[in-house]
Each structure stands twice: as structure tokens, then as C-alpha cells.
Amino acid sequence: MIVCALAALWYGLSCTEASCESAAEAVTPSQANPNGDSELALLMRQMFEEGQRMKEQVRKGEKVTVSVDYARIHTAQATQPEKAASDEYRAFALSYEATMDAIREAPPAEAAELYDGMVQACMNCHQALCPGPTVRIKKLALQ
Ligand code: HEC
């Protein structure tokens, strides 16, 4: 019994890591094959592309524009729905949403600081729940 329970637990943990690990290896968003990818994974790729675009706007001192429907982070179906249903996920998602709400309203002079906060919000959730993509997310940092 104990061995079975441990095996199930271990298997569960391995699966969790594998899904978030392989996500990190998806080469570029345009090469990604949407077949079999969850809504949340597809949304995350859009968020990453959006982040790259926003970073350029911040660097150029332009007003940052937002086109991705980021509030869907609360409802998009995840590869592992139980993960996205956790209190921890919800708290991280709210904090990410708040930084996006702020940045889309902000004048260019405040954009860099808010943008840093957004990248940090991505990292906070990923370090806790889905470490694979952190390598890619680091590339969004301004310096
Ligand atoms: C509230 C938690 C949370 C926040 C905030 C968050 N992510 Fe994610 N991210 C996830 C989860 C969970 C997955 C796994 C999605 C799945 O497989 O369904 C994921 C997956 C990804 C992936 C891999 C997608 C693929 O190709 O499979 C990338 C890249 C990513 N996130 C980037 C980002 C970026 C960039 C931000 C900030 C702009 C961000 N994430 C914010 C939880 C989060």
C-alpha cells in the first residue's frame, strides 16, 4: 500500500515537472504545434511574445500597449487543471493581472518599473508552480 501511494505521488510529481519542463523546450512560439497544447499553454506563449514586444516599447520610451487577453489566465484550461485551481495559482494570477492593469494605463515614464514588476510576477508563479519556463522568462528582463 505504502509503496503504491509513494509511486502514485512520485508519478504525479514527475508528470508535473515534465509538462512544465517540456514547455521550456518549445523552441519558438511560431514553431510550436498547437495540437494537444492546453489553452493555458497557448495563452502563455502569447504572453511571452507580448512581453518581448512590450520590452521593446519600454526600451524605446514608448507607451506600452497590451493586446493579449491576459485576464484569461484565470479561466484558460491548463494541462493540469488541479494546478490552476489552487489558491496559490489564483494569488499569483491576480498579482500578474494587477501589474498588467497598471502597465496598460501607465505613462511611458513609469513603464520600466511596472514592466519589471510584470516580469517578476511571471517569475513568482513559475518558480513556485512551473519552473521549466523560467529560463525563457528571464530573457524578458530589461537588463
Ligand atoms: C499564475 C501563475 C502563472 C503566471 C503569473 C504566469 N505563468 Fe506561465 N505558466 C503557468 C503554468 C501553470 C503553465 C503550464 C501551462 C499548461 O501546460 O497548461 C505555464 C506555462 C508557460 C510557458 C510555456 C508554454 C508552452 O509552450 O507550453 C511559458 C513560455 C510561460 N508560461 C511564460 C509566462 C510569462 C512570460 C508570464 C508573464 C508574462 C507567465 N508565464 C506568467 C503559470 C503561470
PDB file of N, CA, C and O in Angstrom, residues 103-140:
ATOM      1  N   ILE A 103       0.139  48.613 -16.074  1.00  0.00           N
ATOM      2  CA  ILE A 103       1.067  48.984 -17.141  1.00  0.00           C
ATOM      3  C   ILE A 103       0.325  49.518 -18.360  1.00  0.00           C
ATOM      4  O   ILE A 103       0.799  50.419 -19.049  1.00  0.00           O
ATOM      5  N   ARG A 104      -0.851  49.013 -18.633  1.00  0.00           N
ATOM      6  CA  ARG A 104      -1.578  49.479 -19.826  1.00  0.00           C
ATOM      7  C   ARG A 104      -2.098  50.895 -19.650  1.00  0.00           C
ATOM      8  O   ARG A 104      -2.392  51.565 -20.630  1.00  0.00           O
ATOM      9  N   GLU A 105      -2.228  51.356 -18.401  1.00  0.00           N
ATOM     10  CA  GLU A 105      -2.692  52.718 -18.126  1.00  0.00           C
ATOM     11  C   GLU A 105      -1.533  53.689 -17.912  1.00  0.00           C
ATOM     12  O   GLU A 105      -1.738  54.897 -17.878  1.00  0.00           O
ATOM     13  N   ALA A 106      -0.327  53.151 -17.748  1.00  0.00           N
ATOM     14  CA  ALA A 106       0.781  53.985 -17.267  1.00  0.00           C
ATOM     15  C   ALA A 106       1.386  54.860 -18.357  1.00  0.00           C
ATOM     16  O   ALA A 106       1.470  54.450 -19.515  1.00  0.00           O
ATOM     17  N   PRO A 107       1.837  56.079 -17.988  1.00  0.00           N
ATOM     18  CA  PRO A 107       2.606  56.897 -18.934  1.00  0.00           C
ATOM     19  C   PRO A 107       3.994  56.260 -19.132  1.00  0.00           C
ATOM     20  O   PRO A 107       4.453  55.513 -18.260  1.00  0.00           O
ATOM     21  N   PRO A 108       4.636  56.529 -20.291  1.00  0.00           N
ATOM     22  CA  PRO A 108       5.933  55.919 -20.588  1.00  0.00           C
ATOM     23  C   PRO A 108       6.954  56.048 -19.445  1.00  0.00           C
ATOM     24  O   PRO A 108       7.737  55.134 -19.217  1.00  0.00           O
ATOM     25  N   ALA A 109       6.927  57.174 -18.719  1.00  0.00           N
ATOM     26  CA  ALA A 109       7.917  57.390 -17.662  1.00  0.00           C
ATOM     27  C   ALA A 109       7.828  56.332 -16.559  1.00  0.00           C
ATOM     28  O   ALA A 109       8.813  56.043 -15.884  1.00  0.00           O
ATOM     29  N   GLU A 110       6.668  55.739 -16.391  1.00  0.00           N
ATOM     30  CA  GLU A 110       6.503  54.734 -15.329  1.00  0.00           C
ATOM     31  C   GLU A 110       6.564  53.309 -15.853  1.00  0.00           C
ATOM     32  O   GLU A 110       6.479  52.345 -15.094  1.00  0.00           O
ATOM     33  N   ALA A 111       6.702  53.175 -17.167  1.00  0.00           N
ATOM     34  CA  ALA A 111       6.553  51.851 -17.776  1.00  0.00           C
ATOM     35  C   ALA A 111       7.645  50.867 -17.352  1.00  0.00           C
ATOM     36  O   ALA A 111       7.365  49.695 -17.103  1.00  0.00           O
ATOM     37  N   ALA A 112       8.903  51.355 -17.253  1.00  0.00           N
ATOM     38  CA  ALA A 112      10.009  50.433 -16.977  1.00  0.00           C
ATOM     39  C   ALA A 112       9.818  49.742 -15.630  1.00  0.00           C
ATOM     40  O   ALA A 112       9.976  48.522 -15.514  1.00  0.00           O
ATOM     41  N   GLU A 113       9.455  50.531 -14.627  1.00  0.00           N
ATOM     42  CA  GLU A 113       9.292  49.964 -13.287  1.00  0.00           C
ATOM     43  C   GLU A 113       8.139  48.953 -13.264  1.00  0.00           C
ATOM     44  O   GLU A 113       8.247  47.873 -12.686  1.00  0.00           O
ATOM     45  N   LEU A 114       7.045  49.327 -13.918  1.00  0.00           N
ATOM     46  CA  LEU A 114       5.891  48.423 -13.949  1.00  0.00           C
ATOM     47  C   LEU A 114       6.198  47.164 -14.757  1.00  0.00           C
ATOM     48  O   LEU A 114       5.765  46.065 -14.422  1.00  0.00           O
ATOM     49  N   TYR A 115       6.967  47.343 -15.817  1.00  0.00           N
ATOM     50  CA  TYR A 115       7.350  46.190 -16.639  1.00  0.00           C
ATOM     51  C   TYR A 115       8.197  45.217 -15.808  1.00  0.00           C
ATOM     52  O   TYR A 115       7.987  43.998 -15.852  1.00  0.00           O
ATOM     53  N   ASP A 116       9.152  45.752 -15.033  1.00  0.00           N
ATOM     54  CA  ASP A 116       9.949  44.899 -14.132  1.00  0.00           C
ATOM     55  C   ASP A 116       9.034  44.106 -13.198  1.00  0.00           C
ATOM     56  O   ASP A 116       9.261  42.930 -12.938  1.00  0.00           O
ATOM     57  N   GLY A 117       8.003  44.787 -12.701  1.00  0.00           N
ATOM     58  CA  GLY A 117       7.052  44.128 -11.803  1.00  0.00           C
ATOM     59  C   GLY A 117       6.301  43.008 -12.506  1.00  0.00           C
ATOM     60  O   GLY A 117       6.029  41.962 -11.912  1.00  0.00           O
ATOM     61  N   MET A 118       6.007  43.216 -13.787  1.00  0.00           N
ATOM     62  CA  MET A 118       5.300  42.171 -14.535  1.00  0.00           C
ATOM     63  C   MET A 118       6.190  40.928 -14.694  1.00  0.00           C
ATOM     64  O   MET A 118       5.745  39.806 -14.453  1.00  0.00           O
ATOM     65  N   VAL A 119       7.453  41.147 -15.075  1.00  0.00           N
ATOM     66  CA  VAL A 119       8.356  40.003 -15.248  1.00  0.00           C
ATOM     67  C   VAL A 119       8.506  39.260 -13.911  1.00  0.00           C
ATOM     68  O   VAL A 119       8.521  38.027 -13.862  1.00  0.00           O
ATOM     69  N   GLN A 120       8.571  40.027 -12.831  1.00  0.00           N
ATOM     70  CA  GLN A 120       8.675  39.410 -11.511  1.00  0.00           C
ATOM     71  C   GLN A 120       7.425  38.576 -11.197  1.00  0.00           C
ATOM     72  O   GLN A 120       7.523  37.489 -10.628  1.00  0.00           O
ATOM     73  N   ALA A 121       6.258  39.076 -11.616  1.00  0.00           N
ATOM     74  CA  ALA A 121       5.005  38.338 -11.376  1.00  0.00           C
ATOM     75  C   ALA A 121       5.001  37.019 -12.158  1.00  0.00           C
ATOM     76  O   ALA A 121       4.530  35.997 -11.658  1.00  0.00           O
ATOM     77  N   CYS A 122       5.538  37.035 -13.372  1.00  0.00           N
ATOM     78  CA  CYS A 122       5.680  35.782 -14.138  1.00  0.00           C
ATOM     79  C   CYS A 122       6.585  34.825 -13.364  1.00  0.00           C
ATOM     80  O   CYS A 122       6.257  33.645 -13.187  1.00  0.00           O
ATOM     81  N   MET A 123       7.721  35.358 -12.925  1.00  0.00           N
ATOM     82  CA  MET A 123       8.720  34.518 -12.255  1.00  0.00           C
ATOM     83  C   MET A 123       8.191  33.946 -10.942  1.00  0.00           C
ATOM     84  O   MET A 123       8.441  32.782 -10.630  1.00  0.00           O
ATOM     85  N   ASN A 124       7.469  34.745 -10.183  1.00  0.00           N
ATOM     86  CA  ASN A 124       6.978  34.279  -8.883  1.00  0.00           C
ATOM     87  C   ASN A 124       6.108  33.041  -9.046  1.00  0.00           C
ATOM     88  O   ASN A 124       6.268  32.059  -8.321  1.00  0.00           O
ATOM     89  N   CYS A 125       5.184  33.093  -9.992  1.00  0.00           N
ATOM     90  CA  CYS A 125       4.308  31.939 -10.194  1.00  0.00           C
ATOM     91  C   CYS A 125       5.120  30.754 -10.719  1.00  0.00           C
ATOM     92  O   CYS A 125       4.963  29.629 -10.264  1.00  0.00           O
ATOM     93  N   HIS A 126       6.001  31.013 -11.672  1.00  0.00           N
ATOM     94  CA  HIS A 126       6.742  29.906 -12.273  1.00  0.00           C
ATOM     95  C   HIS A 126       7.714  29.258 -11.307  1.00  0.00           C
ATOM     96  O   HIS A 126       7.850  28.045 -11.304  1.00  0.00           O
ATOM     97  N   GLN A 127       8.374  30.050 -10.487  1.00  0.00           N
ATOM     98  CA  GLN A 127       9.301  29.437  -9.530  1.00  0.00           C
ATOM     99  C   GLN A 127       8.545  28.532  -8.560  1.00  0.00           C
ATOM    100  O   GLN A 127       9.042  27.490  -8.152  1.00  0.00           O
ATOM    101  N   ALA A 128       7.317  28.911  -8.220  1.00  0.00           N
ATOM    102  CA  ALA A 128       6.546  28.121  -7.263  1.00  0.00           C
ATOM    103  C   ALA A 128       5.875  26.919  -7.916  1.00  0.00           C
ATOM    104  O   ALA A 128       5.821  25.844  -7.320  1.00  0.00           O
ATOM    105  N   LEU A 129       5.359  27.074  -9.137  1.00  0.00           N
ATOM    106  CA  LEU A 129       4.472  26.045  -9.687  1.00  0.00           C
ATOM    107  C   LEU A 129       4.965  25.385 -10.969  1.00  0.00           C
ATOM    108  O   LEU A 129       4.493  24.316 -11.329  1.00  0.00           O
ATOM    109  N   CYS A 130       5.871  26.018 -11.696  1.00  0.00           N
ATOM    110  CA  CYS A 130       6.164  25.539 -13.053  1.00  0.00           C
ATOM    111  C   CYS A 130       7.541  26.044 -13.482  1.00  0.00           C
ATOM    112  O   CYS A 130       7.655  26.941 -14.300  1.00  0.00           O
ATOM    113  N   PRO A 131       8.608  25.472 -12.886  1.00  0.00           N
ATOM    114  CA  PRO A 131       9.942  26.065 -13.060  1.00  0.00           C
ATOM    115  C   PRO A 131      10.523  25.993 -14.467  1.00  0.00           C
ATOM    116  O   PRO A 131      11.385  26.796 -14.804  1.00  0.00           O
ATOM    117  N   GLY A 132      10.050  25.084 -15.299  1.00  0.00           N
ATOM    118  CA  GLY A 132      10.649  24.918 -16.634  1.00  0.00           C
ATOM    119  C   GLY A 132      10.847  26.207 -17.416  1.00  0.00           C
ATOM    120  O   GLY A 132      11.969  26.529 -17.824  1.00  0.00           O
ATOM    121  N   PRO A 133       9.786  26.973 -17.638  1.00  0.00           N
ATOM    122  CA  PRO A 133       9.918  28.170 -18.496  1.00  0.00           C
ATOM    123  C   PRO A 133      10.690  29.344 -17.877  1.00  0.00           C
ATOM    124  O   PRO A 133      10.851  30.363 -18.551  1.00  0.00           O
ATOM    125  N   THR A 134      11.181  29.228 -16.640  1.00  0.00           N
ATOM    126  CA  THR A 134      11.847  30.391 -16.032  1.00  0.00           C
ATOM    127  C   THR A 134      13.062  30.831 -16.849  1.00  0.00           C
ATOM    128  O   THR A 134      13.376  32.017 -16.898  1.00  0.00           O
ATOM    129  N   VAL A 135      13.708  29.885 -17.512  1.00  0.00           N
ATOM    130  CA  VAL A 135      14.885  30.229 -18.325  1.00  0.00           C
ATOM    131  C   VAL A 135      14.479  31.212 -19.429  1.00  0.00           C
ATOM    132  O   VAL A 135      15.159  32.211 -19.685  1.00  0.00           O
ATOM    133  N   ARG A 136      13.340  30.923 -20.058  1.00  0.00           N
ATOM    134  CA  ARG A 136      12.859  31.820 -21.114  1.00  0.00           C
ATOM    135  C   ARG A 136      12.362  33.139 -20.548  1.00  0.00           C
ATOM    136  O   ARG A 136      12.584  34.194 -21.135  1.00  0.00           O
ATOM    137  N   ILE A 137      11.665  33.058 -19.416  1.00  0.00           N
ATOM    138  CA  ILE A 137      11.091  34.284 -18.839  1.00  0.00           C
ATOM    139  C   ILE A 137      12.200  35.270 -18.459  1.00  0.00           C
ATOM    140  O   ILE A 137      12.035  36.476 -18.597  1.00  0.00           O
ATOM    141  N   LYS A 138      13.350  34.742 -18.022  1.00  0.00           N
ATOM    142  CA  LYS A 138      14.473  35.624 -17.651  1.00  0.00           C
ATOM    143  C   LYS A 138      14.883  36.509 -18.824  1.00  0.00           C
ATOM    144  O   LYS A 138      15.374  37.619 -18.636  1.00  0.00           O
ATOM    145  N   LYS A 139      14.677  36.020 -20.042  1.00  0.00           N
ATOM    146  CA  LYS A 139      15.065  36.805 -21.219  1.00  0.00           C
ATOM    147  C   LYS A 139      14.210  38.050 -21.393  1.00  0.00           C
ATOM    148  O   LYS A 139      14.544  38.933 -22.168  1.00  0.00           O
ATOM    149  N   LEU A 140      13.084  38.090 -20.687  1.00  0.00           N
ATOM    150  CA  LEU A 140      12.226  39.275 -20.782  1.00  0.00           C
ATOM    151  C   LEU A 140      12.752  40.417 -19.902  1.00  0.00           C
ATOM    152  O   LEU A 140      12.314  41.551 -20.048  1.00  0.00           O
TER     153      LEU A 140
END
